[in-house]
Amino acid sequence: MSKAPMILDHPLVQHKISLLRNKNTGTKEFKELVGEIATLLCYEATRDLPTKEVEVETPMGVARCNVLAGRKLALVPILRAGLGMVDGMLTLLPAAKVGHIGMYRNEETLEPVEYYCKLPSDIAERDVFVLDPMLATGGSACDAITQIKKRGARSIKFLGIVAVPEGINKLREMHPDVDIYVGALDEGLNDIGYIVPGLGDAGDRIFGTK
Ligand code: PRP
Ligand code: URA
């Protein structure tokens, strides 16, 4: 059985998600908030990165310190909305490589359609963070992760902002090895597959396309 998803209950995350949900929040602020929440999710999702002990000379003596053990990392945003999370992740992980996977949902069937995939050539050696603010039916995240695994990746985490039980359950069933980190767990989906109460269409709100 896969690990229970981590729902971040941090007050800063909760506060920022409340601002995101507000229909009067404009594109500029929305984009900034998505980035800030991504940074906070990144902090939690990197808690188990391995470290090694080193000695550092301070002005007063020698300190035994822990530094990152040098694992290679990759960020893979699911286009479009996942792009909004990349800079916030790179704030804490500036050396991570960035791949891209393009998926959109067929509006009638809600089935995901892949239209682009370009990943770092050494993706198999990297710890991969798949980014998408919305985990609704879970179709896009599951298919994106299947594609990333087909290219050799074995260590994958999913980071999202708002999820519903349908999406979480599907992701845990299809990819039990993938740890899930999200900022909020909402009630469910409406009849056109949108999260309620959710925050609307994340891609449109990030890029101002509606
Ligand atoms: C949104 C969102 C996810 C997907 C979630 O993308 O960013 O990728 O829907 O829904 P699911 O869990 O039911 O698959 P959308 O299809 O709207 O594409 P866009 O980001 O290009 O607007
Ligand atoms: N995609 C979105 O952007 N929002 C939803 O509520 C569901 C899928």
mmCIF file of C-alpha atoms and ligand atoms in Angstrom:
data_model
loop_
_atom_site.group_PDB
_atom_site.id
_atom_site.type_symbol
_atom_site.label_atom_id
_atom_site.label_comp_id
_atom_site.label_asym_id
_atom_site.label_seq_id
_atom_site.Cartn_x
_atom_site.Cartn_y
_atom_site.Cartn_z
ATOM 1 C CA MET A 1 0.000 0.000 0.000
ATOM 2 C CA SER A 2 1.295 3.472 -0.822
ATOM 3 C CA LYS A 3 2.143 6.076 1.793
ATOM 4 C CA ALA A 4 -0.755 8.305 2.920
ATOM 5 C CA PRO A 5 -0.690 11.598 1.030
ATOM 6 C CA MET A 6 0.805 14.565 2.867
ATOM 7 C CA ILE A 7 -1.764 17.377 3.122
ATOM 8 C CA LEU A 8 0.199 20.431 4.242
ATOM 9 C CA ASP A 9 -1.586 22.008 7.180
ATOM 10 C CA HIS A 10 0.910 24.839 7.535
ATOM 11 C CA PRO A 11 -0.803 28.194 8.208
ATOM 12 C CA LEU A 12 1.102 29.941 5.413
ATOM 13 C CA VAL A 13 -0.023 27.337 2.887
ATOM 14 C CA GLN A 14 -3.617 27.516 4.094
ATOM 15 C CA HIS A 15 -3.603 31.324 3.993
ATOM 16 C CA LYS A 16 -2.160 31.469 0.491
ATOM 17 C CA ILE A 17 -4.589 28.843 -0.833
ATOM 18 C CA SER A 18 -7.492 30.902 0.539
ATOM 19 C CA LEU A 19 -6.247 33.849 -1.512
ATOM 20 C CA LEU A 20 -5.899 31.629 -4.596
ATOM 21 C CA ARG A 21 -9.470 30.397 -4.260
ATOM 22 C CA ASN A 22 -10.905 33.916 -4.278
ATOM 23 C CA LYS A 23 -12.425 34.573 -7.696
ATOM 24 C CA ASN A 24 -11.375 38.227 -7.423
ATOM 25 C CA THR A 25 -7.649 37.395 -7.199
ATOM 26 C CA GLY A 26 -6.075 38.617 -10.441
ATOM 27 C CA THR A 27 -3.543 36.908 -12.695
ATOM 28 C CA LYS A 28 -0.416 38.581 -11.284
ATOM 29 C CA GLU A 29 -1.211 37.778 -7.670
ATOM 30 C CA PHE A 30 -2.461 34.298 -8.570
ATOM 31 C CA LYS A 31 0.810 33.455 -10.322
ATOM 32 C CA GLU A 32 2.871 34.785 -7.407
ATOM 33 C CA LEU A 33 0.858 32.747 -4.901
ATOM 34 C CA VAL A 34 1.225 29.533 -6.926
ATOM 35 C CA GLY A 35 4.991 30.088 -6.890
ATOM 36 C CA GLU A 36 5.107 30.751 -3.151
ATOM 37 C CA ILE A 37 3.002 27.678 -2.356
ATOM 38 C CA ALA A 38 5.296 25.597 -4.579
ATOM 39 C CA THR A 39 8.269 26.754 -2.500
ATOM 40 C CA LEU A 40 6.515 25.669 0.701
ATOM 41 C CA LEU A 41 5.554 22.297 -0.806
ATOM 42 C CA CYS A 42 9.156 21.890 -1.949
ATOM 43 C CA TYR A 43 10.393 22.406 1.614
ATOM 44 C CA GLU A 44 8.235 19.529 2.821
ATOM 45 C CA ALA A 45 8.808 17.225 -0.156
ATOM 46 C CA THR A 46 12.593 17.452 0.186
ATOM 47 C CA ARG A 47 12.643 16.569 3.885
ATOM 48 C CA ASP A 48 14.073 13.107 3.155
ATOM 49 C CA LEU A 49 16.885 14.173 0.823
ATOM 50 C CA PRO A 50 20.069 12.475 1.991
ATOM 51 C CA THR A 51 22.797 14.569 3.587
ATOM 52 C CA LYS A 52 26.439 13.958 4.437
ATOM 53 C CA GLU A 53 28.558 15.380 7.212
ATOM 54 C CA VAL A 54 31.305 17.874 6.376
ATOM 55 C CA GLU A 55 33.597 20.124 8.395
ATOM 56 C CA VAL A 56 33.345 23.848 7.796
ATOM 57 C CA GLU A 57 35.758 26.445 9.150
ATOM 58 C CA THR A 58 33.869 29.278 10.736
ATOM 59 C CA PRO A 59 35.600 32.486 11.947
ATOM 60 C CA MET A 60 35.536 30.892 15.445
ATOM 61 C CA GLY A 61 36.510 27.273 14.826
ATOM 62 C CA VAL A 62 35.382 24.148 12.999
ATOM 63 C CA ALA A 63 31.727 23.157 12.693
ATOM 64 C CA ARG A 64 30.461 19.719 11.771
ATOM 65 C CA CYS A 65 27.638 20.388 9.337
ATOM 66 C CA ASN A 66 25.288 18.493 7.073
ATOM 67 C CA VAL A 67 25.135 19.283 3.377
ATOM 68 C CA LEU A 68 23.054 17.683 0.627
ATOM 69 C CA ALA A 69 24.636 14.432 -0.477
ATOM 70 C CA GLY A 70 24.380 15.489 -4.106
ATOM 71 C CA ARG A 71 21.369 13.587 -5.447
ATOM 72 C CA LYS A 72 20.435 14.667 -8.950
ATOM 73 C CA LEU A 73 16.976 16.213 -9.095
ATOM 74 C CA ALA A 74 14.484 16.964 -11.859
ATOM 75 C CA LEU A 75 11.306 19.012 -11.949
ATOM 76 C CA VAL A 76 8.637 18.002 -14.439
ATOM 77 C CA PRO A 77 5.710 20.421 -14.662
ATOM 78 C CA ILE A 78 2.579 19.172 -16.395
ATOM 79 C CA LEU A 79 1.763 21.890 -18.948
ATOM 80 C CA ARG A 80 0.318 24.319 -18.703
ATOM 81 C CA ALA A 81 -0.561 24.944 -15.084
ATOM 82 C CA GLY A 82 2.420 23.072 -13.617
ATOM 83 C CA LEU A 83 4.685 25.701 -15.176
ATOM 84 C CA GLY A 84 3.456 28.118 -12.527
ATOM 85 C CA MET A 85 5.173 26.018 -9.854
ATOM 86 C CA VAL A 86 8.632 25.752 -11.458
ATOM 87 C CA ASP A 87 10.228 29.014 -10.320
ATOM 88 C CA GLY A 88 9.034 28.509 -6.753
ATOM 89 C CA MET A 89 10.699 25.076 -6.714
ATOM 90 C CA LEU A 90 13.905 26.394 -8.308
ATOM 91 C CA THR A 91 14.149 28.987 -5.527
ATOM 92 C CA LEU A 92 15.111 26.119 -3.203
ATOM 93 C CA LEU A 93 16.541 23.683 -5.786
ATOM 94 C CA PRO A 94 18.484 25.880 -8.228
ATOM 95 C CA ALA A 95 20.506 22.966 -9.646
ATOM 96 C CA ALA A 96 17.481 20.853 -10.586
ATOM 97 C CA LYS A 97 17.005 20.146 -14.298
ATOM 98 C CA VAL A 98 13.564 20.863 -15.755
ATOM 99 C CA GLY A 99 11.651 18.578 -18.118
ATOM 100 C CA HIS A 100 8.214 19.285 -19.561
ATOM 101 C CA ILE A 101 5.200 17.125 -20.245
ATOM 102 C CA GLY A 102 2.194 18.538 -22.058
ATOM 103 C CA MET A 103 -1.233 17.118 -21.224
ATOM 104 C CA TYR A 104 -4.709 18.495 -21.670
ATOM 105 C CA ARG A 105 -8.038 17.008 -20.711
ATOM 106 C CA ASN A 106 -10.522 16.257 -23.452
ATOM 107 C CA GLU A 107 -13.392 18.413 -22.204
ATOM 108 C CA GLU A 108 -16.043 15.807 -23.023
ATOM 109 C CA THR A 109 -14.412 12.553 -21.935
ATOM 110 C CA LEU A 110 -12.097 14.162 -19.316
ATOM 111 C CA GLU A 111 -9.425 11.750 -20.622
ATOM 112 C CA PRO A 112 -5.916 13.225 -20.692
ATOM 113 C CA VAL A 113 -4.232 13.747 -24.056
ATOM 114 C CA GLU A 114 -0.439 13.955 -24.170
ATOM 115 C CA TYR A 115 0.991 16.411 -26.707
ATOM 116 C CA TYR A 116 4.602 16.958 -25.614
ATOM 117 C CA CYS A 117 7.312 15.285 -23.582
ATOM 118 C CA LYS A 118 10.911 16.427 -23.230
ATOM 119 C CA LEU A 119 12.837 15.205 -20.200
ATOM 120 C CA PRO A 120 16.485 15.437 -19.104
ATOM 121 C CA SER A 121 18.387 12.618 -20.869
ATOM 122 C CA ASP A 122 19.549 11.203 -17.515
ATOM 123 C CA ILE A 123 16.043 11.222 -15.986
ATOM 124 C CA ALA A 124 16.534 7.602 -14.830
ATOM 125 C CA GLU A 125 19.213 8.771 -12.367
ATOM 126 C CA ARG A 126 17.228 11.670 -10.954
ATOM 127 C CA ASP A 127 14.721 12.111 -8.161
ATOM 128 C CA VAL A 128 11.744 13.559 -10.040
ATOM 129 C CA PHE A 129 9.186 16.062 -8.736
ATOM 130 C CA VAL A 130 6.066 16.094 -10.930
ATOM 131 C CA LEU A 131 4.235 19.422 -10.607
ATOM 132 C CA ASP A 132 0.589 20.237 -11.259
ATOM 133 C CA PRO A 133 -1.569 22.538 -9.105
ATOM 134 C CA MET A 134 -4.731 20.477 -9.715
ATOM 135 C CA LEU A 135 -5.320 16.766 -9.057
ATOM 136 C CA ALA A 136 -8.930 16.289 -10.184
ATOM 137 C CA THR A 137 -9.841 12.918 -11.781
ATOM 138 C CA GLY A 138 -6.125 12.118 -11.537
ATOM 139 C CA GLY A 139 -5.969 11.158 -15.216
ATOM 140 C CA SER A 140 -3.368 13.770 -16.196
ATOM 141 C CA ALA A 141 -1.036 13.050 -13.273
ATOM 142 C CA CYS A 142 -1.301 9.248 -13.715
ATOM 143 C CA ASP A 143 -0.590 9.363 -17.448
ATOM 144 C CA ALA A 144 2.229 11.889 -17.044
ATOM 145 C CA ILE A 145 3.890 9.672 -14.430
ATOM 146 C CA THR A 146 3.446 6.592 -16.644
ATOM 147 C CA GLN A 147 5.259 8.432 -19.458
ATOM 148 C CA ILE A 148 8.031 9.578 -17.110
ATOM 149 C CA LYS A 149 8.485 6.009 -15.827
ATOM 150 C CA LYS A 150 8.611 4.699 -19.426
ATOM 151 C CA ARG A 151 11.664 6.909 -19.883
ATOM 152 C CA GLY A 152 13.372 5.248 -16.951
ATOM 153 C CA ALA A 153 12.559 7.369 -13.882
ATOM 154 C CA ARG A 154 12.146 5.309 -10.714
ATOM 155 C CA SER A 155 12.036 7.891 -7.910
ATOM 156 C CA ILE A 156 9.027 10.167 -8.316
ATOM 157 C CA LYS A 157 7.010 12.494 -6.075
ATOM 158 C CA PHE A 158 3.850 14.384 -7.034
ATOM 159 C CA LEU A 159 3.348 17.950 -5.772
ATOM 160 C CA GLY A 160 -0.035 19.648 -6.160
ATOM 161 C CA ILE A 161 -1.960 22.510 -4.600
ATOM 162 C CA VAL A 162 -5.596 21.322 -4.567
ATOM 163 C CA ALA A 163 -6.667 17.673 -4.808
ATOM 164 C CA VAL A 164 -9.838 15.617 -4.361
ATOM 165 C CA PRO A 165 -10.190 12.050 -3.075
ATOM 166 C CA GLU A 166 -10.921 10.714 -6.615
ATOM 167 C CA GLY A 167 -7.560 11.949 -7.904
ATOM 168 C CA ILE A 168 -5.610 10.894 -4.823
ATOM 169 C CA ASN A 169 -7.132 7.384 -4.905
ATOM 170 C CA LYS A 170 -6.456 6.926 -8.604
ATOM 171 C CA LEU A 171 -2.851 8.093 -8.258
ATOM 172 C CA ARG A 172 -2.240 5.846 -5.243
ATOM 173 C CA GLU A 173 -3.731 2.852 -7.087
ATOM 174 C CA MET A 174 -1.867 3.357 -10.354
ATOM 175 C CA HIS A 175 1.426 4.533 -8.855
ATOM 176 C CA PRO A 176 1.686 3.275 -5.261
ATOM 177 C CA ASP A 177 5.406 4.115 -5.216
ATOM 178 C CA VAL A 178 4.771 7.853 -5.768
ATOM 179 C CA ASP A 179 4.571 10.035 -2.649
ATOM 180 C CA ILE A 180 1.928 12.770 -2.847
ATOM 181 C CA TYR A 181 2.198 16.275 -1.336
ATOM 182 C CA VAL A 182 -0.759 18.656 -1.660
ATOM 183 C CA GLY A 183 -1.874 21.859 0.000
ATOM 184 C CA ALA A 184 -5.590 21.080 0.327
ATOM 185 C CA LEU A 185 -8.026 18.208 -0.042
ATOM 186 C CA ASP A 186 -11.383 19.380 -1.388
ATOM 187 C CA GLU A 187 -14.835 17.779 -1.435
ATOM 188 C CA GLY A 188 -15.051 16.384 -4.945
ATOM 189 C CA LEU A 189 -15.721 17.059 -8.618
ATOM 190 C CA ASN A 190 -18.682 18.712 -10.298
ATOM 191 C CA ASP A 191 -20.376 17.247 -13.379
ATOM 192 C CA ILE A 192 -17.791 18.781 -15.729
ATOM 193 C CA GLY A 193 -14.839 17.457 -13.759
ATOM 194 C CA TYR A 194 -13.891 20.645 -11.914
ATOM 195 C CA ILE A 195 -12.837 20.573 -8.285
ATOM 196 C CA VAL A 196 -15.386 22.043 -5.854
ATOM 197 C CA PRO A 197 -14.909 24.416 -4.221
ATOM 198 C CA GLY A 198 -11.441 24.397 -5.870
ATOM 199 C CA LEU A 199 -10.100 27.525 -7.479
ATOM 200 C CA GLY A 200 -11.395 27.289 -11.058
ATOM 201 C CA ASP A 201 -9.219 26.577 -14.077
ATOM 202 C CA ALA A 202 -5.649 26.871 -12.830
ATOM 203 C CA GLY A 203 -4.058 27.218 -16.287
ATOM 204 C CA ASP A 204 -6.431 29.995 -17.311
ATOM 205 C CA ARG A 205 -5.938 31.836 -14.021
ATOM 206 C CA ILE A 206 -2.116 31.593 -14.170
ATOM 207 C CA PHE A 207 -1.850 32.680 -17.789
ATOM 208 C CA GLY A 208 -4.856 35.017 -17.938
ATOM 209 C CA THR A 209 -6.451 33.139 -20.826
ATOM 210 C CA LYS A 210 -10.061 33.575 -19.737
HETATM 211 C C1 PRP B 1 -5.737 20.869 -15.677
HETATM 212 C C2 PRP B 1 -4.731 20.753 -14.556
HETATM 213 C C3 PRP B 1 -4.345 19.301 -14.621
HETATM 214 C C4 PRP B 1 -5.616 18.643 -15.041
HETATM 215 C C5 PRP B 1 -6.223 18.003 -13.821
HETATM 216 O O1 PRP B 1 -5.131 20.958 -16.900
HETATM 217 O O2 PRP B 1 -3.643 21.618 -14.677
HETATM 218 O O3 PRP B 1 -3.300 19.031 -15.541
HETATM 219 O O4 PRP B 1 -6.488 19.665 -15.534
HETATM 220 O O5 PRP B 1 -7.336 17.277 -14.161
HETATM 221 P P1 PRP B 1 -7.400 15.691 -14.061
HETATM 222 O O6 PRP B 1 -6.826 15.327 -12.748
HETATM 223 O O7 PRP B 1 -8.868 15.412 -14.175
HETATM 224 O O8 PRP B 1 -6.627 15.120 -15.214
HETATM 225 P P2 PRP B 1 -5.971 21.251 -18.247
HETATM 226 O O9 PRP B 1 -6.407 19.981 -18.880
HETATM 227 O O10 PRP B 1 -7.037 22.245 -17.937
HETATM 228 O O11 PRP B 1 -4.866 21.849 -19.206
HETATM 229 P P3 PRP B 1 -4.129 23.274 -19.115
HETATM 230 O O12 PRP B 1 -3.247 23.242 -17.881
HETATM 231 O O13 PRP B 1 -3.332 23.310 -20.384
HETATM 232 O O14 PRP B 1 -5.163 24.346 -19.045
HETATM 233 N N1 URA B 2 -8.270 21.480 -13.775
HETATM 234 C C1 URA B 2 -8.346 22.728 -13.260
HETATM 235 O O1 URA B 2 -7.593 23.622 -13.661
HETATM 236 N N2 URA B 2 -9.240 22.943 -12.302
HETATM 237 C C2 URA B 2 -10.055 21.995 -11.850
HETATM 238 O O2 URA B 2 -10.864 22.275 -10.948
HETATM 239 C C3 URA B 2 -9.968 20.703 -12.400
HETATM 240 C C4 URA B 2 -9.044 20.470 -13.356
#
